[in-house]
CSV table of C-alpha atoms and ligand atoms in Angstrom, one decimal:
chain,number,residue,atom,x,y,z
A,190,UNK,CA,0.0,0.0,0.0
A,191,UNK,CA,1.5,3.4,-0.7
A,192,UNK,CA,2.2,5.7,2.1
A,193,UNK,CA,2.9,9.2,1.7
A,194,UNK,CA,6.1,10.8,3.9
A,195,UNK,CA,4.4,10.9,6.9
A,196,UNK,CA,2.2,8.3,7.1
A,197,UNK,CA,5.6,6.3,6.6
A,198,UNK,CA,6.8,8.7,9.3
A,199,UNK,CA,4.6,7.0,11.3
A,200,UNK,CA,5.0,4.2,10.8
A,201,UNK,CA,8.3,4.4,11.6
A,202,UNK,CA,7.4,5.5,15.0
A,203,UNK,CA,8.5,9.3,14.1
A,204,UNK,CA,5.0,10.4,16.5
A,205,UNK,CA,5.1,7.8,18.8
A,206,UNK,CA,5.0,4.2,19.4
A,207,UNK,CA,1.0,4.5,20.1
A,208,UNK,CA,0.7,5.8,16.7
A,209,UNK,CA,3.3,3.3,15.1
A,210,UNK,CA,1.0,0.6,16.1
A,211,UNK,CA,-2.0,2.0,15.3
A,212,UNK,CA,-0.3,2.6,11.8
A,213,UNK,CA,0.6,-1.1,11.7
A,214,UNK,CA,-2.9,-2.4,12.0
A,215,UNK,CA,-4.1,-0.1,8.6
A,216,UNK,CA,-0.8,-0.9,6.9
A,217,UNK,CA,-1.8,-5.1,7.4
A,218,UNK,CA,-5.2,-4.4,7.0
A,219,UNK,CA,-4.3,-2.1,3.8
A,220,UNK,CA,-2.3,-4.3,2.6
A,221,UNK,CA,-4.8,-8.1,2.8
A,222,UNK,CA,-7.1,-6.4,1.2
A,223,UNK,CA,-5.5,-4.8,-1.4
A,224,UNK,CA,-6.1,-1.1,-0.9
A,225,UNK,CA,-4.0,1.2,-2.9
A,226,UNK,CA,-3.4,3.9,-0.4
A,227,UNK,CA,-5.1,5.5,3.0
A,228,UNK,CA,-8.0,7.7,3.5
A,229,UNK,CA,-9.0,9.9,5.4
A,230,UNK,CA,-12.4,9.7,7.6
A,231,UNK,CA,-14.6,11.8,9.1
A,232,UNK,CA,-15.8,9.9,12.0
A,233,UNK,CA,-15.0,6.1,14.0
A,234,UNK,CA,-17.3,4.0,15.9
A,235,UNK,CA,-15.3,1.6,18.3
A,236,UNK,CA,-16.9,-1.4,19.3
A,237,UNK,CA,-15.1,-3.6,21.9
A,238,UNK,CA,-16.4,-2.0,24.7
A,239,UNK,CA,-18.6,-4.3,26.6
A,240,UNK,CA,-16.2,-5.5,29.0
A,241,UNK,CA,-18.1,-9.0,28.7
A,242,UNK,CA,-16.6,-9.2,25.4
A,243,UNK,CA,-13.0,-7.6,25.8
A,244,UNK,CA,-12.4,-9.1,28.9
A,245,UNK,CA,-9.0,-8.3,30.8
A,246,UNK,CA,-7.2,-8.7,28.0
A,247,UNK,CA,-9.0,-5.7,25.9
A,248,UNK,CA,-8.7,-3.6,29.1
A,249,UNK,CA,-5.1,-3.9,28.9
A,250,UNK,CA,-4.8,-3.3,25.4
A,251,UNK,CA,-6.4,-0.1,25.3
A,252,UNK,CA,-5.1,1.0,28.7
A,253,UNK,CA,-2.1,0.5,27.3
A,254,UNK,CA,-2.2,3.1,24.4
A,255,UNK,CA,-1.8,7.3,24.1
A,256,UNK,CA,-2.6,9.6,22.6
A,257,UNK,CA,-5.7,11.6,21.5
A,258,UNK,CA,-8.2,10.8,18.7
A,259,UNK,CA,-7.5,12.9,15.0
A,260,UNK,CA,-11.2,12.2,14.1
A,261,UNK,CA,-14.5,12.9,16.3
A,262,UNK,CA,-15.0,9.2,18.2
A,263,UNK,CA,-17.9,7.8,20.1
A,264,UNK,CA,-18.3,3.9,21.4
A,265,UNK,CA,-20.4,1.2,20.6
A,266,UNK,CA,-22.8,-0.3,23.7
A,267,UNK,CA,-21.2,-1.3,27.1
A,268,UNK,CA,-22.2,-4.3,29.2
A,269,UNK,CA,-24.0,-2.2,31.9
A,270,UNK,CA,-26.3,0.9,32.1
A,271,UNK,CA,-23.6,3.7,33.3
A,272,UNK,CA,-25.5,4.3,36.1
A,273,UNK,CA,-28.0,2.0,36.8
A,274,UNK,CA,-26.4,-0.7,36.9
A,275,UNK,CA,-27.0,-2.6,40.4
A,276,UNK,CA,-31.0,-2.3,38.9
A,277,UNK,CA,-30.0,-4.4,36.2
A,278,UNK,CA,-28.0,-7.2,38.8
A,279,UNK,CA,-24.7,-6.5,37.4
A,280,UNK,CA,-21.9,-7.3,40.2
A,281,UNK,CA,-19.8,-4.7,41.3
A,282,UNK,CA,-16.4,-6.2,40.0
A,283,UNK,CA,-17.8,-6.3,36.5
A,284,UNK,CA,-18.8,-3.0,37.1
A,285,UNK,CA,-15.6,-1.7,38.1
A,286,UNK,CA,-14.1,-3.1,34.9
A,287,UNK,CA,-16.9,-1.9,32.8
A,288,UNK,CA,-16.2,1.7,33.9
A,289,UNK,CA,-12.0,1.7,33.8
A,290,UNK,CA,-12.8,0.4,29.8
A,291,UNK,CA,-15.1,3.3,29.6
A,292,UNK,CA,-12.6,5.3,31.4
A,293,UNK,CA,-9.4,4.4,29.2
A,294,UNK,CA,-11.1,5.1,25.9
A,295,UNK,CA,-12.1,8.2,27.4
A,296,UNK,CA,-8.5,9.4,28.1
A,297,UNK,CA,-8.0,8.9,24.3
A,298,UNK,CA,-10.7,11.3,23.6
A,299,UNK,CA,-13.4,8.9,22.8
A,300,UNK,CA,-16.8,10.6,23.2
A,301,UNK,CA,-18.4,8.1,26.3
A,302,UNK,CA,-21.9,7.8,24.4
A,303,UNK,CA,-22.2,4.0,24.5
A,304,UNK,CA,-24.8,3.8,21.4
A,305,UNK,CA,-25.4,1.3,18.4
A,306,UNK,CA,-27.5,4.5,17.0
A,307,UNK,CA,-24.8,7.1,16.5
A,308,UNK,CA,-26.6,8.9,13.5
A,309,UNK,CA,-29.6,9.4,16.3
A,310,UNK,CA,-27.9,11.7,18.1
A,311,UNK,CA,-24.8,13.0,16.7
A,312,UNK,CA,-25.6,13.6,13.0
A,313,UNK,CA,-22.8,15.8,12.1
A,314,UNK,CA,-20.5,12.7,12.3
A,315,UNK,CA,-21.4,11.3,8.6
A,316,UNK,CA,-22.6,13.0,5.9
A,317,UNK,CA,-23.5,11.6,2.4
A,318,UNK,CA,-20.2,10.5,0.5
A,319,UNK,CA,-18.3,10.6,3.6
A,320,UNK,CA,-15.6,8.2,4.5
A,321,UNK,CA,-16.0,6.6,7.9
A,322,UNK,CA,-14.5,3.9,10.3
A,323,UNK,CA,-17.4,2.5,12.0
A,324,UNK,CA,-17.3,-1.3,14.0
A,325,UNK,CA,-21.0,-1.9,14.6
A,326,UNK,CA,-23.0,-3.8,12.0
A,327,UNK,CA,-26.1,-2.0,12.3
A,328,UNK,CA,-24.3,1.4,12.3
A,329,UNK,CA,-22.5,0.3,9.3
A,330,UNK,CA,-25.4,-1.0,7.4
A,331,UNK,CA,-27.1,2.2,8.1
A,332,UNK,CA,-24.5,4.7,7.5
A,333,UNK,CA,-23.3,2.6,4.4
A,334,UNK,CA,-27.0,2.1,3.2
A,335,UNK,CA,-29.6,5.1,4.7
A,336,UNK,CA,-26.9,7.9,4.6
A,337,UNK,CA,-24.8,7.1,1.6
A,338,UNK,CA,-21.5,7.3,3.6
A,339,UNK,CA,-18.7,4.8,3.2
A,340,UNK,CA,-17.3,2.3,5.7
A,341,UNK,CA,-16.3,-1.4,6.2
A,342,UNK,CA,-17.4,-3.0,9.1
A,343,UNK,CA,-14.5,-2.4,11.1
A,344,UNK,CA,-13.2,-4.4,14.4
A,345,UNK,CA,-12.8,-2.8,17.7
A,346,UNK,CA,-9.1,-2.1,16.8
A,347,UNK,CA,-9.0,-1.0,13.2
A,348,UNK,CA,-11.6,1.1,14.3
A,349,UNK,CA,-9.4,2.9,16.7
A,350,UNK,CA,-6.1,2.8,14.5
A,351,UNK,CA,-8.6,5.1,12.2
A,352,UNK,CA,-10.1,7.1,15.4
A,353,UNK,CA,-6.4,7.9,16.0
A,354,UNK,CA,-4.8,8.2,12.3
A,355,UNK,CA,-7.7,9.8,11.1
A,356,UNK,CA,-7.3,7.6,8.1
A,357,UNK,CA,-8.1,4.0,7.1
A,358,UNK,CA,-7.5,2.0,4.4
A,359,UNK,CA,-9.2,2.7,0.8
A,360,UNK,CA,-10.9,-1.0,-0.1
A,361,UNK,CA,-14.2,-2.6,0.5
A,362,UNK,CA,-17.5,-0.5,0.8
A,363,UNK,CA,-15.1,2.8,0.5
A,364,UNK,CA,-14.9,1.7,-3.8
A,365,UNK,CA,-17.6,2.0,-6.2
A,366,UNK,CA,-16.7,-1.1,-7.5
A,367,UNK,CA,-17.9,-2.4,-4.6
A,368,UNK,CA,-20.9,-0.8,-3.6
A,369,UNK,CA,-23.7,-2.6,-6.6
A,370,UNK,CA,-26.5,-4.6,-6.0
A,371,UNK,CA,-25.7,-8.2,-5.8
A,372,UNK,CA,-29.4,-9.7,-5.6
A,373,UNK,CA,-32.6,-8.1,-6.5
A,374,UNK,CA,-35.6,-8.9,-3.5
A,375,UNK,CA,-38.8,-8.2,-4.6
A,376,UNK,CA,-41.0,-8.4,-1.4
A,377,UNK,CA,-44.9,-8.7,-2.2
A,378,UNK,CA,-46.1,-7.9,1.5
A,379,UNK,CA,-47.5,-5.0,3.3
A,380,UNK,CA,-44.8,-4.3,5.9
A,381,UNK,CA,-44.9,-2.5,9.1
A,382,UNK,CA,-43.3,-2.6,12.6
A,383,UNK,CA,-41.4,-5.8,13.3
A,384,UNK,CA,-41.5,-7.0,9.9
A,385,UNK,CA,-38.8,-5.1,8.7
A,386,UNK,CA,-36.7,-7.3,11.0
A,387,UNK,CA,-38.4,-10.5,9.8
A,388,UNK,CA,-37.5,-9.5,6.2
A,389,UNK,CA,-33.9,-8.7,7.1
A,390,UNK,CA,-33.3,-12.0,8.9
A,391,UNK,CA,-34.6,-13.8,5.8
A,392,UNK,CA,-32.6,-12.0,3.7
A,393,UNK,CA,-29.7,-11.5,5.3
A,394,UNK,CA,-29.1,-15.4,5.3
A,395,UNK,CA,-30.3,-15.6,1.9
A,396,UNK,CA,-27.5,-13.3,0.9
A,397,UNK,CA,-24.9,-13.5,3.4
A,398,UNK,CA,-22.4,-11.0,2.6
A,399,UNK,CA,-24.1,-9.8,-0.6
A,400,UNK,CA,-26.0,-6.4,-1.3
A,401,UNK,CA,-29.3,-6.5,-1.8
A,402,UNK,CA,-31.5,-4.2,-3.4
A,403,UNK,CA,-34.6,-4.6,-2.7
A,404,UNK,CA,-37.9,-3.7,-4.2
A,405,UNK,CA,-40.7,-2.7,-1.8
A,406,UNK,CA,-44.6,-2.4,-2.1
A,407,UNK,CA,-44.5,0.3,1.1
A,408,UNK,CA,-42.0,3.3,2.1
A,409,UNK,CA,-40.3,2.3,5.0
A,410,UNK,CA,-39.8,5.0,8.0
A,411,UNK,CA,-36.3,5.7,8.9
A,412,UNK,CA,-36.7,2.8,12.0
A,413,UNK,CA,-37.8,0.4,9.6
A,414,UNK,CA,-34.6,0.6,7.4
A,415,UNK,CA,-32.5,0.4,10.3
A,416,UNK,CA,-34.4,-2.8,11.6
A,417,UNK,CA,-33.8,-4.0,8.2
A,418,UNK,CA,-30.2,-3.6,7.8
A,419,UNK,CA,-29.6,-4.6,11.4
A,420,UNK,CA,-31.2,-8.1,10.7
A,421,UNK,CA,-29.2,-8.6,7.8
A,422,UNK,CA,-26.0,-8.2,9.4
A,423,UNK,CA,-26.8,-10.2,12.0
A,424,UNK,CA,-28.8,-13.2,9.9
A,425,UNK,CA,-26.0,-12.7,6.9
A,426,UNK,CA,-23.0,-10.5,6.7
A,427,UNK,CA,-24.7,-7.2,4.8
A,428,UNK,CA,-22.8,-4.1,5.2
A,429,UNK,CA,-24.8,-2.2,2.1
A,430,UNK,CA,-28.1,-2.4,0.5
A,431,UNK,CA,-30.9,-0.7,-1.1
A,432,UNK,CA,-34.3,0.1,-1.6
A,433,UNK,CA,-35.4,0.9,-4.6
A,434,UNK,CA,-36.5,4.7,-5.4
A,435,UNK,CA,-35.6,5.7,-1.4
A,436,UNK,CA,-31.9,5.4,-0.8
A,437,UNK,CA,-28.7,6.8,-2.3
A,438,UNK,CA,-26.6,4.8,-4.6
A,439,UNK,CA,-23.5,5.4,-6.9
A,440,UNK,CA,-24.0,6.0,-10.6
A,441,UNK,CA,-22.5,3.5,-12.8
A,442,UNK,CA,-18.8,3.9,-13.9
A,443,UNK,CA,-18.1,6.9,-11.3
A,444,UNK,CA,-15.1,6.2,-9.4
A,445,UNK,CA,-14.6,7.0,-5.4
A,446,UNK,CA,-10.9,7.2,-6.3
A,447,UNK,CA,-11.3,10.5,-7.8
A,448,UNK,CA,-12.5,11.8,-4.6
A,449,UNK,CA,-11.8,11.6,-0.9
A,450,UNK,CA,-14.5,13.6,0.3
A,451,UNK,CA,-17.0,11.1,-1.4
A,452,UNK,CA,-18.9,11.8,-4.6
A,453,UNK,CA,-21.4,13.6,-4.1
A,454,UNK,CA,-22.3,14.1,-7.7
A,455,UNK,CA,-22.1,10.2,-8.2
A,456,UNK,CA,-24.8,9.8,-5.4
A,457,UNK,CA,-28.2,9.6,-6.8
A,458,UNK,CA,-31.2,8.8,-5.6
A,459,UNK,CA,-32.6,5.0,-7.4
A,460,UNK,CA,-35.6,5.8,-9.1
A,461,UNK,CA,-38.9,3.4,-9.9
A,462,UNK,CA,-37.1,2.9,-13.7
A,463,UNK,CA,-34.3,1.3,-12.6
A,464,UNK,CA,-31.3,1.3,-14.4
A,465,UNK,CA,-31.3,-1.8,-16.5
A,466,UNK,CA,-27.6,-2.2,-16.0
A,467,UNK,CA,-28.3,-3.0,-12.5
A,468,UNK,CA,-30.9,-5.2,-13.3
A,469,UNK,CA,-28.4,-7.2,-15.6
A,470,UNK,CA,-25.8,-7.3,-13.5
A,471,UNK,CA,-27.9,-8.6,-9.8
A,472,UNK,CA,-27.2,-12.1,-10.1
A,473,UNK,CA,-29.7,-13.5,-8.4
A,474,UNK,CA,-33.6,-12.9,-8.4
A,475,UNK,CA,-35.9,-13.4,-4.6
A,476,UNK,CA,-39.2,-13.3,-4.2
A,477,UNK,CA,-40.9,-13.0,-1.0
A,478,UNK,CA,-43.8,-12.7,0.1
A,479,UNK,CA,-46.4,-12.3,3.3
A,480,UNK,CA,-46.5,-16.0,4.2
A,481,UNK,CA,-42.7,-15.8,4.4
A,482,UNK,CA,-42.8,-12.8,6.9
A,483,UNK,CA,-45.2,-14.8,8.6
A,484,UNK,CA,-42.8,-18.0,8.8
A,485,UNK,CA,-40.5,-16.1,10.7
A,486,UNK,CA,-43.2,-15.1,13.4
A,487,UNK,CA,-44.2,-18.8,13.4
A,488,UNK,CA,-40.7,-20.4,13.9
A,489,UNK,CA,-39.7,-18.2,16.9
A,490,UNK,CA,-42.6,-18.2,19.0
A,491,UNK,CA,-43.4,-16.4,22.6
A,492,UNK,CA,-44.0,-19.2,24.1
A,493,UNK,CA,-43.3,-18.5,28.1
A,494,UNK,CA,-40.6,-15.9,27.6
A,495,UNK,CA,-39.2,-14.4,30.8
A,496,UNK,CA,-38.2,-11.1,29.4
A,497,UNK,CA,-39.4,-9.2,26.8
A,498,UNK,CA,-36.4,-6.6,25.4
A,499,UNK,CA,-36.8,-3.7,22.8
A,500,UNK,CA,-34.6,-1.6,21.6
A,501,UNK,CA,-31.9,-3.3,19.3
A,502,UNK,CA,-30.8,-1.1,17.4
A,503,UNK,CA,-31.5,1.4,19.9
A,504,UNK,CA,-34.8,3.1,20.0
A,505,UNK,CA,-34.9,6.5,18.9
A,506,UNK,CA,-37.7,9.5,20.0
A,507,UNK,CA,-40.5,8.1,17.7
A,508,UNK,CA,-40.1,4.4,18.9
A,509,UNK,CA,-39.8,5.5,22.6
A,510,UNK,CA,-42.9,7.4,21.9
A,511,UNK,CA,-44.7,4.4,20.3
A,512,UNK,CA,-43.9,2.0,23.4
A,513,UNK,CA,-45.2,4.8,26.3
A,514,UNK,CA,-47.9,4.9,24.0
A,515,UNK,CA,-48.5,1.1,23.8
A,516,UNK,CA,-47.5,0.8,27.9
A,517,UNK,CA,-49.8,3.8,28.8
A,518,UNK,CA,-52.0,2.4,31.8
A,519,UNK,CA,-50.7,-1.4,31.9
A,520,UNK,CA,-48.5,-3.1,34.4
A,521,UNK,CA,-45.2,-5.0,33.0
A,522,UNK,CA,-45.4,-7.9,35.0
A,523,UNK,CA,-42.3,-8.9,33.7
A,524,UNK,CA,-38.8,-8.0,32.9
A,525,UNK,CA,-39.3,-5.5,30.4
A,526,UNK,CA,-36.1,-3.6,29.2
A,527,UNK,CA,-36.3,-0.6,26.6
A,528,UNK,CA,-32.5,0.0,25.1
A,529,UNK,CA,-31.8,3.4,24.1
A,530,UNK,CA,-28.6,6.1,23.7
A,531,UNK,CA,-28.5,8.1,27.0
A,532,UNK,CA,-28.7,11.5,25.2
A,533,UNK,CA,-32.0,9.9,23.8
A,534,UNK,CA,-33.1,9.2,27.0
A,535,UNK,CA,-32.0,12.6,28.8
A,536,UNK,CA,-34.0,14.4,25.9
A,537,UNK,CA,-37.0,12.7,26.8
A,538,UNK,CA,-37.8,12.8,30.5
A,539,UNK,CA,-41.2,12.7,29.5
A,540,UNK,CA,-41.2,9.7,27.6
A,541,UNK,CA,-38.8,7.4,30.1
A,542,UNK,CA,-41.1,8.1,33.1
A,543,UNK,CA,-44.4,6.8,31.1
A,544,UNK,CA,-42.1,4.0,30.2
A,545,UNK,CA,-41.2,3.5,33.5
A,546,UNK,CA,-44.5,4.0,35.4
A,547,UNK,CA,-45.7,0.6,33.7
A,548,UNK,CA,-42.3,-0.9,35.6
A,549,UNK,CA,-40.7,-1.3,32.6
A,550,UNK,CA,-36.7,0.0,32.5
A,551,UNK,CA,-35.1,2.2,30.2
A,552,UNK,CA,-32.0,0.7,29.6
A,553,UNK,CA,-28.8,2.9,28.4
A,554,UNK,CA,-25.3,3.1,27.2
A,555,UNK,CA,-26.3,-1.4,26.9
A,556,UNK,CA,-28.9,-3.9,25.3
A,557,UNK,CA,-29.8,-6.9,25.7
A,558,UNK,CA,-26.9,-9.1,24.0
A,559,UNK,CA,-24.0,-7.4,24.8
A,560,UNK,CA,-24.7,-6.8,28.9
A,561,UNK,CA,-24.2,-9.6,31.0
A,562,UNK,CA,-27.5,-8.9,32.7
A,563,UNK,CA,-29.5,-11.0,30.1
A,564,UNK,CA,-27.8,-14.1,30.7
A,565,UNK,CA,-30.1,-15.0,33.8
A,566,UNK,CA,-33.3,-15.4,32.0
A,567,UNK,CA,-34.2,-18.7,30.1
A,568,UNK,CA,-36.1,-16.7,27.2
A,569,UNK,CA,-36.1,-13.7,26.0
A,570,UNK,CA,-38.4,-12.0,23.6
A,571,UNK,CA,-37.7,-9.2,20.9
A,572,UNK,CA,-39.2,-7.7,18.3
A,573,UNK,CA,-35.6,-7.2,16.0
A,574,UNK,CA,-33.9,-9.8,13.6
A,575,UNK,CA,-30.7,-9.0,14.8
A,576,UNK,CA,-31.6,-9.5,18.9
A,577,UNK,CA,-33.2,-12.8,17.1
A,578,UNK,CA,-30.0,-14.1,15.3
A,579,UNK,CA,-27.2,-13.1,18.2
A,580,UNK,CA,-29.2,-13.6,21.2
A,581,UNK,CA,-29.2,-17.8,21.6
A,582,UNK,CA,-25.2,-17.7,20.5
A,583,UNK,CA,-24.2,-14.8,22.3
A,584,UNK,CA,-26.1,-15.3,25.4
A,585,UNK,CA,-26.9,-18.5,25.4
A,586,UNK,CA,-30.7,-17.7,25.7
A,587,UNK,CA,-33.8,-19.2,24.2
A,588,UNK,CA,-35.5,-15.8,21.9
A,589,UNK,CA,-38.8,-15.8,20.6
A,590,UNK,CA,-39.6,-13.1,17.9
A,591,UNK,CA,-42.7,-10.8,18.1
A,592,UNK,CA,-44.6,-7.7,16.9
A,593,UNK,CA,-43.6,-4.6,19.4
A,594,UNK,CA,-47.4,-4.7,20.4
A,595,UNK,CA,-47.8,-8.6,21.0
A,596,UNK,CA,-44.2,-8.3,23.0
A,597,UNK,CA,-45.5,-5.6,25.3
A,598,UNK,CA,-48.6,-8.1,25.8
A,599,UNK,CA,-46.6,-10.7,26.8
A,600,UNK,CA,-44.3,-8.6,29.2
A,601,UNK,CA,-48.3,-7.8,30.6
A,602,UNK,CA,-48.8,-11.3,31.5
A,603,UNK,CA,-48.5,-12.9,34.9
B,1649,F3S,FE1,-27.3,-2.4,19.2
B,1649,F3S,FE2,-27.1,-4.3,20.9
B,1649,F3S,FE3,-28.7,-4.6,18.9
B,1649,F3S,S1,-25.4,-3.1,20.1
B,1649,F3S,S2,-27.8,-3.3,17.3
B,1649,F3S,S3,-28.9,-3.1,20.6
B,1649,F3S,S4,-27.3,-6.1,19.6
């Protein structure tokens, strides 16, 4: 890969051996996957932060670094709410390490917002045709696919060589060449809700690491799309897709290599007449349709789930507004967490406390797979394909899939 003076500067440990590192993990990464040179971002998105997935080791790793961040940084969920932690039974050891990871990213100039849902509340971190390092699938898929910015999905590390750098290495999602439709889904089915994530678990194993573009009766909300691209990394590998005549996508033949600050002009919007090109050049043809929604539903029942958890990705204003409204004058009955970004939270007093009235929690700066806290109940249900696809593995909990309305019912019953 081809480094200019100072980026070999740095490499060479002329700022540091913090930075020499850091420059060491692009320059491998660079060079695997072929990128021609580095580029520069405007934002990272650090995930390894839950302590229940770093462990000692990841403590010491990043305890172990200097420096300050070249590029505005924020972190991906913890393993605990910040602050109210003992509410959700986390121990105070874990605790204690949960906060010094917190603490040691902080003292690189991270911003402590532990949130999956960045773009919720710090827009000014991507902007269409922006370069980015982001770690979190969902983020990525969003950013990549709602926004019309460009990342890979980045691991906790190469994510903070770039938060540091302020660079990262130009291959992957960050090339034209690599950002066209792979498969063409047509979905016959009226869609709403939860089945946005039922569709994106279906597809996302249908495709795996492809890029779908997809062809939809309905306009989905900006929650729906990110319910859908959460699923489908989670279900399959999808960093990218698109949906017909509603997000951006890169004219044919333009070239990202012309321009670091993304291209703008390339970015246009898909219309209803397709280009044919892209329809020549999607391999593969789906169709689905409302019974295969439906299948979903059917194959991960309720059945006697313990916990009911929303939130994954986290909830933003309108869906914290839809679940008070939904919880307005019933009792949870039982464990009923609501996942959301602090600053989401803090902005809505209102909202949290008719949440909370029903004796459901709003959860921050966490969720439901990657805190500990989950791990005690037998089943869990959710109404996101992503929660649906991690949660057995990753927690080792049984998970039933349901509308947002039928899971609030269920967290109702006795
Ligand atoms: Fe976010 Fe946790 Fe889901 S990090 S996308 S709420 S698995």
């Amino acid at each position: 890969m081809y480094l200019s003076r100072e980026e070999d500067g740095i490499l060479q440990g002329d700022q540091g051996e913090t930075l020499r590192r850091m420059m060491e993990i692009l320059v491998a990464l660079g060079d695997i996957y072929g990128a021609e040179r580095l580029v520069p971002v405007r934002s990272a998105q650090i995930a390894g932060v839950s302590f229940k997935n770093i462990g000692e080791a990841g403590l010491e790793w990043i305890s172990d670094l200097q420096g300050h961040v070249a590029v505005p940084s924020i972190l991906n969920p913890a393993g605990m709410d910040l602050e109210r932690w003992k509410e959700m039974g986390i121990d105070e050891d874990f605790a204690a390490r949960q906060r010094e990871v917190v603490r040691a990213y902080e003292r690189l100039g991270v911003t402590a917002d532990c949130t999956c849902t960045p773009y919720q509340i710090h827009p000014d971190l991507v902007r269409r045709g922006d370069h980015l390092a982001w770690s979190e699938s969902s983020a990525v898929s969003y950013a990549n696919s709602v926004l019309g910015a460009r990342t890979n999905r980045e691991g906790g590390p190469s994510a903070l060589a770039a938060a540091l750098v302020g660079k990262t290495p130009l291959y992957g999602y960050h090339l034209d060449e690599n950002r066209r439709p792979t498969h063409i889904i047509a979905v016959d089915a009226d869609l709403k809700g939860s089945d946005y994530g039922a569709l994106g678990f279906l597809a996302g194993r249908i495709v795996k690491d492809g890029v779908p573009l997809f062809r939809l009766r309905g306009r989905p909300e900006q929650d729906d799309l990110k319910a859908l691209g959460a699923a489908m990394a989670a279900s399959g590998s999808v960093a990218l897709y698109f949906v017909e005549g509603l997000t951006p996508y890169p004219a044919s033949g333009s070239s990202s290599q012309r321009n670091d600050r993304g291209n703008e002009k390339s970015n246009q919007w898909i219309n209803k007449n397709i280009d044919k090109k892209i329809e020549r050049e999607a391999a593969e043809k789906i169709a689905l349709e409302n019974k295969d929604i439906d299948e979903v539903y059917e194959r991960y029942p309720p059945g006697d789930s313990e916990m009911v958890a929303l939130g994954c990705p986290h909830c933003s204003r309108a869906e914290l507004e839809r679940i008070a409204a939904l919880l307005d004058g019933r009792k949870a009955r039982r464990e009923l967490w609501v996942c959301t970004a602090r600053r989401i939270a803090e902005a809505s007093p209102d909202l949290v406390s008719r949440i909370e009235r029903s004796g459901a929690k709003v959860i921050c700066d966490t969720c439901m797979v990657v805190s500990p806290a989950s791990e005690r109940f037998r089943k869990m249900l959710v109404n996101s394909g992503k929660a649906l696809s991690y949660i057995p593995g990753l927690c080792g909990v049984e998970a039933g899939f349901a509308s947002t309305e039928d899971c609030i019912s269920m967290a109702e019953e006795d």
